[in-house]
């Protein structure tokens, strides 16, 4: 008698599978999600979801809606006039200028710091990592006072700067320095764990194959860190445009010259110009929403690339050629 075919065995799971089969095989029952011991009861899940949604609505959605409601309380004409006012327009331009200067500088410094910390071993590495985290632990007001102490009229370099007619404090350079200080960790902190997880194998392979340092960075390292780099740039830009504490100390609150958008909102609100204050604040909130949308798109794109890479079939070695 001939052995049962594999097709017959597939159609009849209870049939013996060879001489060593002791009996019919039973299908293994699948444990449903409801019967899983690690799944909480439905009321627990719904309670946690409800608390999270209530928290988001109460502390995020309602304040954001209130800002736009107050900004448009007297109509769209008043809203547009508040943004067209010369001091408001100057604050908008200065905020964008600070972001355009600070973000690229932090991009360069952050990549360099992350590269040094993740790819090399040297004395003082732990100290350099601590310095990268320093702006997270120092109050922005304190960081602004540091620059006043260094570059102010009575500071360490104040007399020399005055003798050469160089203005840093109560001018745009001081605002740029303070913004760079408080936003420096965002890009570096996104790249350091990513680079450490990737290791140095690909870079070493590229160097062995004859690639230069720039070619290795451009064609090997940069493609591997591009999503983390974009994510860090987005966070850095959002903080640069919304920074208040450090900028408030070094700016001098000169209307039309050193007031950024957050500072201009404070001045308008203190002068009881609520509609104008909320109009500028709504523009800041709108920029934050745009940043959030871009951030979500970057995260989605990164997950999409990860799933696409995981779905690729494993590489097979080439078959030897026959003569």
Coordinates of C-alpha atoms in Angstrom, one line a residue:
X1 CA 0.0 0.0 0.0
X2 CA 1.4 3.4 -0.9
X3 CA 1.9 6.1 1.7
X4 CA -0.7 8.8 1.9
X5 CA 0.1 11.9 -0.1
X6 CA 0.8 15.3 1.5
X7 CA -2.4 16.6 -0.1
X8 CA -4.4 13.9 1.7
X9 CA -2.7 14.6 4.9
X10 CA -3.6 18.3 4.6
X11 CA -7.2 17.5 3.9
X12 CA -7.5 15.0 6.7
X13 CA -5.5 16.2 9.8
X14 CA -6.6 13.1 11.8
X15 CA -4.9 10.6 9.4
X16 CA -1.7 9.1 10.7
X17 CA 1.5 10.7 9.6
X18 CA 3.8 7.8 9.0
X19 CA 4.7 4.8 11.1
X20 CA 5.6 6.8 14.2
X21 CA 2.2 8.4 14.5
X22 CA 0.5 7.3 17.6
X23 CA -2.9 8.7 16.9
X24 CA -4.9 11.5 15.4
X25 CA -3.5 15.0 15.9
X26 CA -5.7 17.6 17.4
X27 CA -5.7 21.2 16.2
X28 CA -4.3 23.6 18.8
X29 CA -7.0 26.0 19.9
X30 CA -6.2 29.7 19.6
X31 CA -6.6 31.8 22.6
X32 CA -8.9 34.7 21.9
X33 CA -8.1 38.2 23.0
X34 CA -11.0 38.2 25.4
X35 CA -9.7 35.1 27.2
X36 CA -6.1 36.4 27.4
X37 CA -5.0 36.8 31.0
X38 CA -3.1 40.0 30.2
X39 CA -6.2 41.8 28.8
X40 CA -8.0 44.1 31.2
X41 CA -11.8 44.0 31.5
X42 CA -13.8 46.2 29.2
X43 CA -14.8 48.6 31.9
X44 CA -11.1 49.2 32.8
X45 CA -10.2 50.0 29.1
X46 CA -13.2 52.3 28.7
X47 CA -12.4 54.1 31.9
X48 CA -8.8 54.7 31.0
X49 CA -9.7 55.8 27.5
X50 CA -12.4 58.2 28.9
X51 CA -10.0 59.7 31.4
X52 CA -7.4 60.2 28.7
X53 CA -9.9 61.8 26.4
X54 CA -11.3 64.0 29.1
X55 CA -7.8 65.2 30.1
X56 CA -6.9 66.0 26.5
X57 CA -10.2 67.9 25.9
X58 CA -10.0 69.8 29.2
X59 CA -6.3 70.8 29.1
X60 CA -5.6 70.9 25.4
X61 CA -8.6 71.2 23.1
X62 CA -10.6 73.7 25.1
X63 CA -7.7 76.2 25.7
X64 CA -6.8 76.0 22.0
X65 CA -10.4 76.6 21.0
X66 CA -10.6 79.5 23.5
X67 CA -7.6 81.1 21.9
X68 CA -9.2 81.1 18.4
X69 CA -12.6 82.1 19.7
X70 CA -11.2 85.1 21.5
X71 CA -9.1 86.1 18.5
X72 CA -12.2 86.1 16.3
X73 CA -14.6 87.5 18.9
X74 CA -14.8 90.9 17.1
X75 CA -14.8 89.5 13.6
X76 CA -12.2 88.6 11.0
X77 CA -11.5 92.3 10.2
X78 CA -10.2 93.0 13.7
X79 CA -8.2 89.8 13.6
X80 CA -6.5 90.8 10.3
X81 CA -5.9 94.3 11.5
X82 CA -4.2 93.0 14.7
X83 CA -1.8 91.0 12.6
X84 CA -1.1 93.8 10.1
X85 CA -0.2 96.2 12.9
X86 CA 3.5 97.3 12.5
X87 CA 4.7 96.0 15.9
X88 CA 3.0 92.7 15.4
X89 CA 4.4 92.3 11.9
X90 CA 7.9 93.1 13.2
X91 CA 7.5 90.5 15.9
X92 CA 6.4 87.9 13.4
X93 CA 9.4 88.6 11.1
X94 CA 11.8 88.5 14.1
X95 CA 10.4 85.2 15.3
X96 CA 10.8 83.6 11.8
X97 CA 14.3 85.2 11.5
X98 CA 15.4 83.7 14.9
X99 CA 14.1 80.3 13.9
X100 CA 15.9 80.5 10.5
X101 CA 19.2 81.2 12.2
X102 CA 19.0 79.0 15.3
X103 CA 17.6 75.8 13.7
X104 CA 20.3 75.3 11.0
X105 CA 23.0 76.1 13.6
X106 CA 21.6 73.6 16.0
X107 CA 21.3 71.1 13.1
X108 CA 25.0 71.3 12.5
X109 CA 26.0 71.3 16.1
X110 CA 23.6 68.5 17.0
X111 CA 24.8 66.2 14.2
X112 CA 28.4 66.8 15.2
X113 CA 27.7 66.2 18.9
X114 CA 25.7 63.1 18.2
X115 CA 28.3 61.8 15.8
X116 CA 31.1 62.3 18.3
X117 CA 29.2 60.7 21.2
X118 CA 27.7 57.8 19.3
X119 CA 30.6 56.8 17.0
X120 CA 33.8 57.5 19.1
X121 CA 35.2 56.6 22.5
X122 CA 37.3 59.3 24.1
X123 CA 38.0 60.8 27.5
X124 CA 35.3 63.3 28.6
X125 CA 32.5 61.6 26.6
X126 CA 30.3 61.4 29.7
X127 CA 31.0 65.1 30.4
X128 CA 30.1 66.0 26.8
X129 CA 26.8 64.1 27.1
X130 CA 26.0 66.0 30.3
X131 CA 26.7 69.3 28.6
X132 CA 24.2 68.4 25.9
X133 CA 21.6 67.8 28.5
X134 CA 22.4 71.0 30.4
X135 CA 19.7 73.2 28.8
X136 CA 17.1 70.7 29.9
X137 CA 18.0 71.1 33.5
X138 CA 18.6 74.9 33.5
X139 CA 15.8 77.3 33.7
X140 CA 15.4 79.4 30.5
X141 CA 15.5 82.6 32.6
X142 CA 18.8 81.5 34.1
X143 CA 20.2 80.9 30.7
X144 CA 19.2 84.4 29.7
X145 CA 20.9 85.8 32.8
X146 CA 24.1 83.9 31.9
X147 CA 24.3 85.8 28.6
X148 CA 23.6 89.1 30.4
X149 CA 26.4 88.4 32.7
X150 CA 28.7 87.7 29.8
X151 CA 27.8 90.3 27.3
X152 CA 25.9 92.9 29.3
X153 CA 27.2 96.4 29.9
X154 CA 28.6 95.4 33.2
X155 CA 29.4 91.8 32.1
X156 CA 32.7 90.1 31.4
X157 CA 32.9 91.3 27.8
X158 CA 30.7 94.3 28.1
X159 CA 33.3 97.1 28.1
X160 CA 35.1 95.5 25.1
X161 CA 31.9 95.2 23.1
X162 CA 30.9 98.8 23.9
X163 CA 34.4 100.0 22.8
X164 CA 33.9 98.3 19.5
X165 CA 30.2 99.3 19.1
X166 CA 29.0 95.7 19.1
X167 CA 25.5 95.0 20.5
X168 CA 24.6 91.6 21.7
X169 CA 22.3 92.1 24.7
X170 CA 19.0 93.9 23.9
X171 CA 19.6 93.1 20.2
X172 CA 19.1 90.3 17.7
X173 CA 22.4 88.5 18.4
X174 CA 21.5 88.0 22.0
X175 CA 18.1 86.6 21.2
X176 CA 19.8 84.2 18.7
X177 CA 22.3 83.0 21.3
X178 CA 19.6 82.5 24.0
X179 CA 17.4 80.6 21.5
X180 CA 20.3 78.4 20.4
X181 CA 21.1 77.6 24.0
X182 CA 17.6 76.4 25.0
X183 CA 17.0 74.5 21.7
X184 CA 20.4 72.8 21.4
X185 CA 19.5 69.4 22.9
X186 CA 16.5 68.6 20.7
X187 CA 18.4 67.5 17.6
X188 CA 21.3 65.9 19.4
X189 CA 19.1 64.0 21.8
X190 CA 17.1 62.5 18.9
X191 CA 20.2 61.4 17.1
X192 CA 22.4 60.0 19.9
X193 CA 20.3 56.9 20.8
X194 CA 19.6 56.3 17.1
X195 CA 23.2 56.4 16.1
X196 CA 24.2 54.2 19.1
X197 CA 21.6 51.6 18.1
X198 CA 22.9 51.5 14.5
X199 CA 26.5 51.0 15.5
X200 CA 29.5 51.6 13.3
X201 CA 29.5 48.5 11.1
X202 CA 28.2 50.2 8.0
X203 CA 30.5 53.2 8.3
X204 CA 33.5 50.9 8.7
X205 CA 32.5 48.8 5.7
X206 CA 32.2 52.0 3.6
X207 CA 35.7 53.1 4.7
X208 CA 37.1 49.7 3.9
X209 CA 35.7 50.0 0.4
X210 CA 37.5 53.2 -0.1
X211 CA 34.8 55.8 0.7
X212 CA 35.9 59.2 2.1
X213 CA 34.6 60.5 5.4
X214 CA 32.1 62.9 3.6
X215 CA 31.0 60.1 1.2
X216 CA 30.4 57.8 4.2
X217 CA 28.3 60.4 6.0
X218 CA 26.3 61.5 2.9
X219 CA 25.5 58.0 1.5
X220 CA 25.6 55.8 4.7
X221 CA 25.0 57.7 7.9
X222 CA 22.6 60.4 6.7
X223 CA 20.0 58.0 5.1
X224 CA 20.0 56.0 8.3
X225 CA 19.3 59.0 10.5
X226 CA 17.1 61.1 8.2
X227 CA 13.8 60.5 10.0
X228 CA 15.3 61.1 13.4
X229 CA 17.0 64.2 12.1
X230 CA 13.8 65.6 10.6
X231 CA 11.9 64.9 13.9
X232 CA 14.6 66.7 15.9
X233 CA 14.5 69.7 13.5
X234 CA 10.7 69.9 13.9
X235 CA 10.9 70.0 17.7
X236 CA 13.8 72.4 17.6
X237 CA 11.9 74.8 15.3
X238 CA 8.7 74.6 17.5
X239 CA 10.7 75.5 20.6
X240 CA 12.6 78.3 18.9
X241 CA 9.4 80.0 17.8
X242 CA 7.7 79.7 21.1
X243 CA 10.6 80.4 23.5
X244 CA 9.8 83.1 26.1
X245 CA 11.9 83.0 29.3
X246 CA 15.4 83.3 27.9
X247 CA 14.4 85.7 25.1
X248 CA 12.5 87.9 27.6
X249 CA 15.7 88.4 29.6
X250 CA 18.1 89.3 26.7
X251 CA 15.6 91.2 24.4
X252 CA 14.9 94.3 26.5
X253 CA 11.2 94.3 25.2
X254 CA 11.9 97.0 22.6
X255 CA 8.7 97.2 20.6
X256 CA 9.2 96.8 16.9
X257 CA 12.9 95.8 17.3
X258 CA 13.5 92.9 19.8
X259 CA 10.0 91.6 20.6
X260 CA 9.3 88.2 19.3
X261 CA 5.7 86.9 19.0
X262 CA 5.5 85.4 22.6
X263 CA 6.8 88.7 24.0
X264 CA 4.4 90.7 21.9
X265 CA 1.5 88.7 23.1
X266 CA 2.5 89.5 26.7
X267 CA 2.7 93.2 26.1
X268 CA -0.6 93.3 24.3
X269 CA -2.3 91.4 27.1
X270 CA -0.8 93.6 29.8
X271 CA -2.2 96.6 27.9
X272 CA -5.7 95.0 27.8
X273 CA -5.7 94.6 24.1
X274 CA -7.1 91.1 24.4
X275 CA -8.3 90.7 20.8
X276 CA -4.9 91.7 19.4
X277 CA -3.1 89.5 22.0
X278 CA -5.2 86.5 21.1
X279 CA -4.8 87.1 17.4
X280 CA -1.1 86.9 17.6
X281 CA -1.4 83.9 20.0
X282 CA -3.7 82.1 17.6
X283 CA -1.0 82.5 14.9
X284 CA 1.5 80.9 17.3
X285 CA -1.1 78.1 18.0
X286 CA -1.6 77.7 14.2
X287 CA 2.2 77.3 13.7
X288 CA 2.1 74.7 16.5
X289 CA -0.7 72.8 14.8
X290 CA 1.2 72.8 11.5
X291 CA 4.3 71.5 13.4
X292 CA 2.2 68.8 14.9
X293 CA 0.8 67.7 11.5
X294 CA 4.3 67.6 10.1
X295 CA 5.6 65.6 13.1
X296 CA 2.7 63.1 12.7
X297 CA 3.5 62.7 9.0
X298 CA 7.2 62.1 9.7
X299 CA 6.2 59.4 12.3
X300 CA 3.8 57.8 9.9
X301 CA 6.4 57.8 7.1
X302 CA 9.0 56.3 9.3
X303 CA 6.7 53.5 10.4
X304 CA 5.7 52.9 6.7
X305 CA 9.4 52.6 5.8
X306 CA 10.0 50.2 8.7
X307 CA 7.1 48.0 7.6
X308 CA 8.2 48.1 4.0
X309 CA 11.8 47.1 5.0
X310 CA 10.5 44.3 7.2
X311 CA 8.3 42.9 4.4
X312 CA 11.2 42.6 1.9
X313 CA 12.3 39.0 1.3
X314 CA 15.7 38.1 2.7
X315 CA 18.6 38.4 0.4
X316 CA 19.8 35.2 -1.2
X317 CA 23.4 34.5 -2.1
X318 CA 24.1 34.3 -5.8
X319 CA 24.2 30.8 -7.2
X320 CA 27.7 29.7 -8.3
X321 CA 28.3 29.9 -12.0
X322 CA 28.7 26.6 -13.9
X323 CA 31.4 26.4 -16.5

